[in-house]
Coordinates of C-alpha atoms in Angstrom, one line a residue:
M1 CA 0.0 0.0 0.0
E2 CA 1.3 3.5 -0.8
N3 CA 2.1 6.2 1.7
G4 CA 0.2 9.4 2.2
G5 CA -2.2 9.3 -0.7
G6 CA 0.4 10.4 -3.3
K7 CA 0.4 14.1 -2.4
G8 CA 4.1 14.5 -2.6
D9 CA 4.6 15.3 1.1
V10 CA 5.8 11.9 2.2
P11 CA 9.5 11.5 3.1
D12 CA 11.4 8.8 1.3
D13 CA 12.3 7.1 4.5
A14 CA 8.8 7.3 6.1
N15 CA 6.9 4.3 7.6
E16 CA 4.2 2.5 5.6
H17 CA 0.8 4.3 5.8
C18 CA 2.5 7.7 6.5
P19 CA -0.3 10.3 6.7
G20 CA 1.9 12.9 5.1
T21 CA 3.9 15.8 6.6
Q22 CA 1.0 18.3 6.1
S23 CA -1.6 16.1 7.8
E24 CA -3.0 17.0 11.2
E25 CA -2.0 13.4 12.2
A26 CA 1.6 13.9 11.1
G27 CA 4.0 12.6 13.8
K28 CA 1.0 11.6 16.0
A29 CA -0.7 8.7 14.1
D30 CA 0.0 5.1 15.0
A31 CA 1.8 4.7 11.7
C32 CA 4.4 7.3 12.8
A33 CA 5.7 5.3 15.7
G34 CA 9.5 4.7 15.2
C35 CA 9.7 6.9 12.0
P36 CA 12.9 8.9 11.9
N37 CA 10.8 12.0 10.9
Q38 CA 8.3 11.7 13.7
Q39 CA 9.5 14.5 15.9
I40 CA 9.9 16.9 13.0
C41 CA 6.5 16.1 11.6
A42 CA 4.8 16.4 15.0
T43 CA 6.2 19.9 15.7
A44 CA 6.2 21.4 12.2
P45 CA 3.4 23.8 11.4
K46 CA 0.5 22.3 9.3
G47 CA -1.4 23.7 6.4
P48 CA -0.4 26.5 4.0
D49 CA 2.8 28.3 5.0
P50 CA 2.3 32.1 5.1
D51 CA 6.0 32.6 4.3
V52 CA 5.6 30.9 0.9
V53 CA 4.2 34.1 -0.5
A54 CA 7.3 36.0 0.6
I55 CA 9.5 33.3 -0.9
V56 CA 7.7 33.4 -4.2
E57 CA 8.1 37.2 -4.3
R58 CA 11.8 37.0 -3.5
M59 CA 12.5 34.2 -6.0
A60 CA 10.6 36.1 -8.8
T61 CA 13.9 37.7 -9.8
V62 CA 15.6 34.3 -10.2
K63 CA 15.1 32.7 -13.7
H64 CA 16.4 29.2 -13.1
K65 CA 16.6 27.1 -9.9
I66 CA 18.7 24.0 -9.9
L67 CA 19.0 21.6 -7.0
V68 CA 22.3 19.5 -6.7
L69 CA 21.8 16.2 -4.9
S70 CA 23.6 13.0 -4.0
G71 CA 22.6 9.8 -2.5
K72 CA 25.8 9.5 -0.5
G73 CA 28.4 11.8 1.0
G74 CA 31.9 12.1 -0.4
V75 CA 31.0 11.8 -4.1
G76 CA 32.1 15.4 -4.9
K77 CA 28.7 17.0 -5.0
S78 CA 29.8 20.3 -3.5
T79 CA 32.8 20.4 -5.8
F80 CA 30.5 19.9 -8.8
S81 CA 28.1 22.6 -7.5
A82 CA 30.9 25.1 -7.1
Q83 CA 32.4 24.4 -10.6
L84 CA 29.0 24.4 -12.2
S85 CA 28.5 27.9 -10.8
F86 CA 31.9 29.0 -12.0
A87 CA 31.1 27.6 -15.4
L88 CA 27.8 29.3 -15.7
A89 CA 29.4 32.6 -14.6
E90 CA 32.1 32.3 -17.2
M91 CA 29.3 32.0 -19.8
E92 CA 28.2 35.5 -18.8
H93 CA 25.3 34.3 -16.6
Q94 CA 24.4 35.9 -13.3
V95 CA 24.7 33.1 -10.8
G96 CA 23.9 32.5 -7.1
L97 CA 25.1 29.5 -5.1
L98 CA 23.2 28.5 -1.9
D99 CA 24.6 26.0 0.5
I100 CA 21.9 24.3 2.6
D101 CA 24.1 21.5 3.9
I102 CA 23.8 23.1 7.4
C103 CA 25.7 20.4 9.3
G104 CA 28.6 20.2 6.8
P105 CA 28.9 23.3 4.6
S106 CA 31.7 23.1 2.0
I107 CA 30.9 25.8 -0.4
P108 CA 32.5 28.7 1.5
K109 CA 35.9 26.8 1.3
M110 CA 35.4 25.9 -2.3
L111 CA 34.7 29.6 -3.3
G112 CA 37.5 31.0 -1.1
L113 CA 35.0 32.7 1.2
E114 CA 35.9 31.2 4.6
G115 CA 35.5 33.8 7.4
Q116 CA 33.3 36.1 5.2
D117 CA 30.1 37.4 6.8
I118 CA 26.9 38.5 5.2
H119 CA 25.5 42.0 5.7
Q120 CA 22.0 43.2 6.5
S121 CA 20.4 45.8 4.3
N122 CA 16.9 47.2 4.0
L123 CA 16.4 44.7 1.2
G124 CA 17.5 41.7 3.3
W125 CA 20.7 39.7 3.7
S126 CA 23.3 40.6 1.0
P127 CA 25.2 37.6 -0.4
V128 CA 29.0 37.5 -0.5
Y129 CA 30.3 38.2 -4.0
V130 CA 32.9 35.8 -5.4
E131 CA 33.1 37.5 -8.8
S132 CA 31.0 40.3 -10.3
N133 CA 28.4 37.7 -11.5
L134 CA 28.8 35.0 -8.9
D135 CA 27.6 35.3 -5.3
D136 CA 27.2 32.9 -2.4
A137 CA 24.9 33.0 0.6
V138 CA 27.3 32.4 3.5
I139 CA 25.0 32.6 6.5
W140 CA 25.1 31.7 10.2
R141 CA 24.2 28.2 11.0
G142 CA 21.9 26.9 13.7
P143 CA 19.9 23.9 14.9
R144 CA 16.6 24.7 13.3
K145 CA 17.3 23.6 9.8
N146 CA 13.9 24.1 8.2
G147 CA 13.6 27.6 9.6
L148 CA 17.1 28.5 8.2
I149 CA 16.3 27.2 4.8
K150 CA 13.2 29.3 4.7
Q151 CA 15.3 32.3 5.6
F152 CA 17.9 31.5 3.0
L153 CA 15.1 31.8 0.3
K154 CA 13.0 34.5 1.9
D155 CA 15.6 36.9 3.3
V156 CA 18.6 36.8 0.9
D157 CA 18.6 39.6 -1.6
W158 CA 19.8 37.7 -4.7
G159 CA 18.7 40.5 -7.1
E160 CA 18.2 39.7 -10.8
I161 CA 20.1 36.5 -11.5
D162 CA 19.9 33.8 -14.2
Y163 CA 20.7 30.7 -12.1
L164 CA 20.4 29.8 -8.4
V165 CA 22.4 26.6 -7.7
V166 CA 21.3 24.9 -4.4
D167 CA 23.9 22.6 -2.9
A168 CA 21.9 20.1 -0.7
P169 CA 23.1 17.7 1.9
P170 CA 23.5 14.0 0.8
G171 CA 20.5 11.6 1.2
T172 CA 16.8 12.4 1.5
S173 CA 16.2 14.3 4.8
D174 CA 14.0 17.1 6.1
E175 CA 16.2 19.7 4.4
H176 CA 15.2 18.2 1.0
I177 CA 11.5 18.1 1.8
S178 CA 11.7 21.8 2.9
I179 CA 13.7 23.1 -0.1
V180 CA 11.4 21.2 -2.5
Q181 CA 8.2 22.5 -0.9
Y182 CA 9.4 26.1 -1.0
L183 CA 11.0 26.0 -4.5
Q184 CA 8.1 24.2 -6.1
A185 CA 6.0 27.2 -5.3
T186 CA 8.5 29.4 -7.2
G187 CA 9.1 27.0 -10.2
I188 CA 12.1 24.8 -9.8
D189 CA 13.8 23.6 -13.0
G190 CA 14.9 20.3 -11.5
A191 CA 17.7 18.4 -9.9
I192 CA 21.2 17.2 -10.9
I193 CA 22.3 14.1 -9.0
V194 CA 26.0 13.4 -8.5
T195 CA 27.3 9.9 -8.0
T196 CA 30.4 7.7 -8.3
P197 CA 30.6 4.7 -10.5
Q198 CA 30.4 1.9 -8.0
Q199 CA 27.2 0.0 -7.0
V200 CA 27.4 1.1 -3.3
S201 CA 26.8 4.7 -4.5
L202 CA 24.3 3.9 -7.2
I203 CA 22.0 2.1 -4.8
D204 CA 21.6 5.4 -2.9
V205 CA 21.2 7.4 -6.1
R206 CA 18.3 5.2 -7.1
K207 CA 16.6 6.3 -3.9
E208 CA 17.4 9.9 -4.7
I209 CA 15.8 9.5 -8.1
N210 CA 12.7 7.9 -6.6
F211 CA 12.5 10.8 -4.1
C212 CA 12.5 13.3 -7.0
K213 CA 9.8 11.4 -8.9
K214 CA 7.7 11.1 -5.7
V215 CA 7.8 14.8 -4.9
G216 CA 7.5 15.9 -8.5
V217 CA 11.0 17.4 -9.1
P218 CA 12.3 16.8 -12.7
V219 CA 15.7 15.0 -12.8
L220 CA 17.8 17.1 -15.2
G221 CA 20.4 14.4 -15.2
V222 CA 23.0 12.3 -13.4
V223 CA 26.7 13.1 -13.3
E224 CA 29.2 10.3 -12.8
N225 CA 32.0 11.9 -10.8
M226 CA 35.4 10.4 -10.1
S227 CA 35.0 8.3 -13.2
G228 CA 38.5 6.9 -13.3
L229 CA 41.8 8.6 -12.8
R230 CA 43.1 10.6 -15.7
L231 CA 46.5 12.3 -15.3
P232 CA 49.1 13.6 -17.8
L233 CA 52.2 11.4 -17.6
S234 CA 54.2 14.5 -16.9
D235 CA 52.2 15.0 -13.6
L236 CA 52.8 11.5 -12.3
R237 CA 55.2 10.9 -9.4
F238 CA 57.5 7.8 -9.7
V239 CA 59.1 5.8 -6.9
K240 CA 61.6 3.0 -6.7
S241 CA 61.0 0.3 -4.0
G242 CA 63.9 -1.3 -2.2
E243 CA 64.8 -3.0 1.0
S244 CA 65.1 0.3 2.8
G245 CA 61.8 1.6 1.5
E246 CA 60.7 3.8 -1.3
T247 CA 62.9 6.5 -3.0
D248 CA 61.6 9.2 -5.3
A249 CA 62.5 8.5 -8.9
T250 CA 60.4 11.2 -10.6
E251 CA 63.2 13.3 -12.0
W252 CA 65.1 10.2 -13.2
A253 CA 62.0 8.8 -14.9
L254 CA 60.9 12.0 -16.6
N255 CA 64.4 12.7 -17.8
Y256 CA 64.6 9.1 -19.2
I257 CA 61.3 9.6 -21.0
R258 CA 62.3 13.0 -22.4
E259 CA 65.5 11.4 -23.8
K260 CA 64.1 8.1 -25.1
A261 CA 60.4 8.7 -25.8
P262 CA 59.5 12.4 -25.5
E263 CA 56.1 11.8 -27.3
L264 CA 54.9 10.0 -24.1
L265 CA 54.9 13.3 -22.2
S266 CA 51.7 14.3 -24.0
V267 CA 50.0 11.0 -23.1
V268 CA 47.3 10.9 -20.4
A269 CA 47.5 8.0 -18.0
C270 CA 44.1 6.4 -17.2
S271 CA 43.1 4.0 -14.4
E272 CA 39.8 2.7 -13.0
V273 CA 39.6 3.6 -9.3
F274 CA 36.1 2.4 -8.6
D275 CA 34.5 -0.8 -10.1
S276 CA 32.3 0.2 -13.0
S277 CA 32.0 -3.3 -14.5
K278 CA 28.2 -3.3 -14.1
G279 CA 27.7 -0.2 -16.3
G280 CA 28.0 2.6 -13.7
A281 CA 25.7 5.6 -13.8
E282 CA 25.1 5.5 -17.5
K283 CA 23.4 2.1 -17.4
M284 CA 21.4 3.0 -14.3
C285 CA 20.1 6.1 -16.1
I286 CA 18.9 4.0 -19.0
E287 CA 17.2 1.6 -16.5
M288 CA 15.5 4.4 -14.6
G289 CA 14.6 6.6 -17.6
V290 CA 16.5 9.7 -16.6
P291 CA 19.1 11.7 -18.6
F292 CA 22.8 10.9 -18.2
L293 CA 24.8 14.1 -18.4
G294 CA 28.3 12.7 -18.5
K295 CA 31.5 11.6 -16.6
V296 CA 34.0 13.7 -14.7
P297 CA 37.4 12.0 -14.2
M298 CA 39.2 12.1 -10.9
D299 CA 41.7 14.9 -11.4
P300 CA 44.2 16.0 -8.6
Q301 CA 44.3 19.5 -10.2
L302 CA 40.5 19.8 -9.7
C303 CA 40.9 18.8 -6.1
K304 CA 43.5 21.5 -5.7
A305 CA 41.3 24.1 -7.3
A306 CA 38.5 23.3 -4.9
E307 CA 40.9 23.5 -1.9
E308 CA 42.1 26.9 -3.1
G309 CA 38.6 28.2 -3.7
R310 CA 39.0 28.9 -7.4
S311 CA 37.5 28.0 -10.8
C312 CA 39.1 25.1 -12.7
F313 CA 38.4 26.9 -16.0
T314 CA 40.7 29.9 -15.6
D315 CA 43.9 28.1 -16.6
Q316 CA 45.0 24.9 -18.3
K317 CA 45.9 23.0 -15.1
C318 CA 42.7 20.9 -15.0
S319 CA 43.3 19.6 -18.4
T320 CA 41.3 16.4 -17.9
S321 CA 38.4 17.5 -15.7
A322 CA 37.6 21.0 -17.1
P323 CA 36.6 19.8 -20.6
A324 CA 34.3 17.1 -19.1
L325 CA 32.6 19.7 -16.8
Q326 CA 32.2 22.1 -19.7
S327 CA 30.6 19.4 -21.8
I328 CA 28.1 18.6 -19.0
V329 CA 27.2 22.3 -18.5
K330 CA 26.5 22.8 -22.2
K331 CA 24.4 19.7 -22.3
L332 CA 22.5 20.9 -19.2
I333 CA 21.7 24.3 -20.7
K334 CA 20.4 22.7 -23.9
T335 CA 18.0 20.4 -22.0
E336 CA 16.4 23.3 -20.1

């Protein structure tokens, strides 16, 4: 039997016969006993939210709203959100990036904004500007997640922007339910789901896709991140193993290659890091009827760019990951 009458207000991890989060019986019915959402549902206000009108008015100046999700943590979702925002900004779009991963925010670090504060104006909270056309809501954090998410949408003065990218926490939690409920009233374009190739990640991504289908959020596509290691041979480090341990042989190896086979210096070394023998994200997308946006290889230079809070598109260092990301962004814009 289905939960909640199919009204789209039933959490993905709810008990069977869930009455729905907006029901007067939410958190109180017998079916709610033992549900991980019971306390949230029991204390949350029921019925139409008076703040939704304010959110709709605030979001009226935002043309496109994109939610970035992942079924599991550690798959590079926030790195993708940050680089997606940089890429859109480089295409001359006005872009906002909102981090609602309240318990583990990564975006301030990845945009080089650690320690920055927002400022209050008569129009609301002013975002922190990364570039002239990319800004980020770096806002105080607190225990009342749903109330904070509402404030992010209602009180931040984004101004006239083309894209608002929302970096959500992994999984399907009350933050997801809140952001979906609020953004659906304003017209959400859909969600991008980030995964890695192995089955342990794809199992959770399937749940994420089902969550989107259940609550009526279009899946814009799935990105397979960390899809193999791709590294120019010249960037590799070489070691020699001996009885006394390892010794660095990088300089010797590269000099040998330059002398004996210089053409190899332009070769990119590839290796599978995660098991993708079962088809990875691409096969899963075919099975579930959702778009596959592409693969992003594991690139140490991309990791370095994220650590330093900069775009991977401004120089040629991210030679394997930047073209893959640009291809995904172009495909995403075409599908909108």
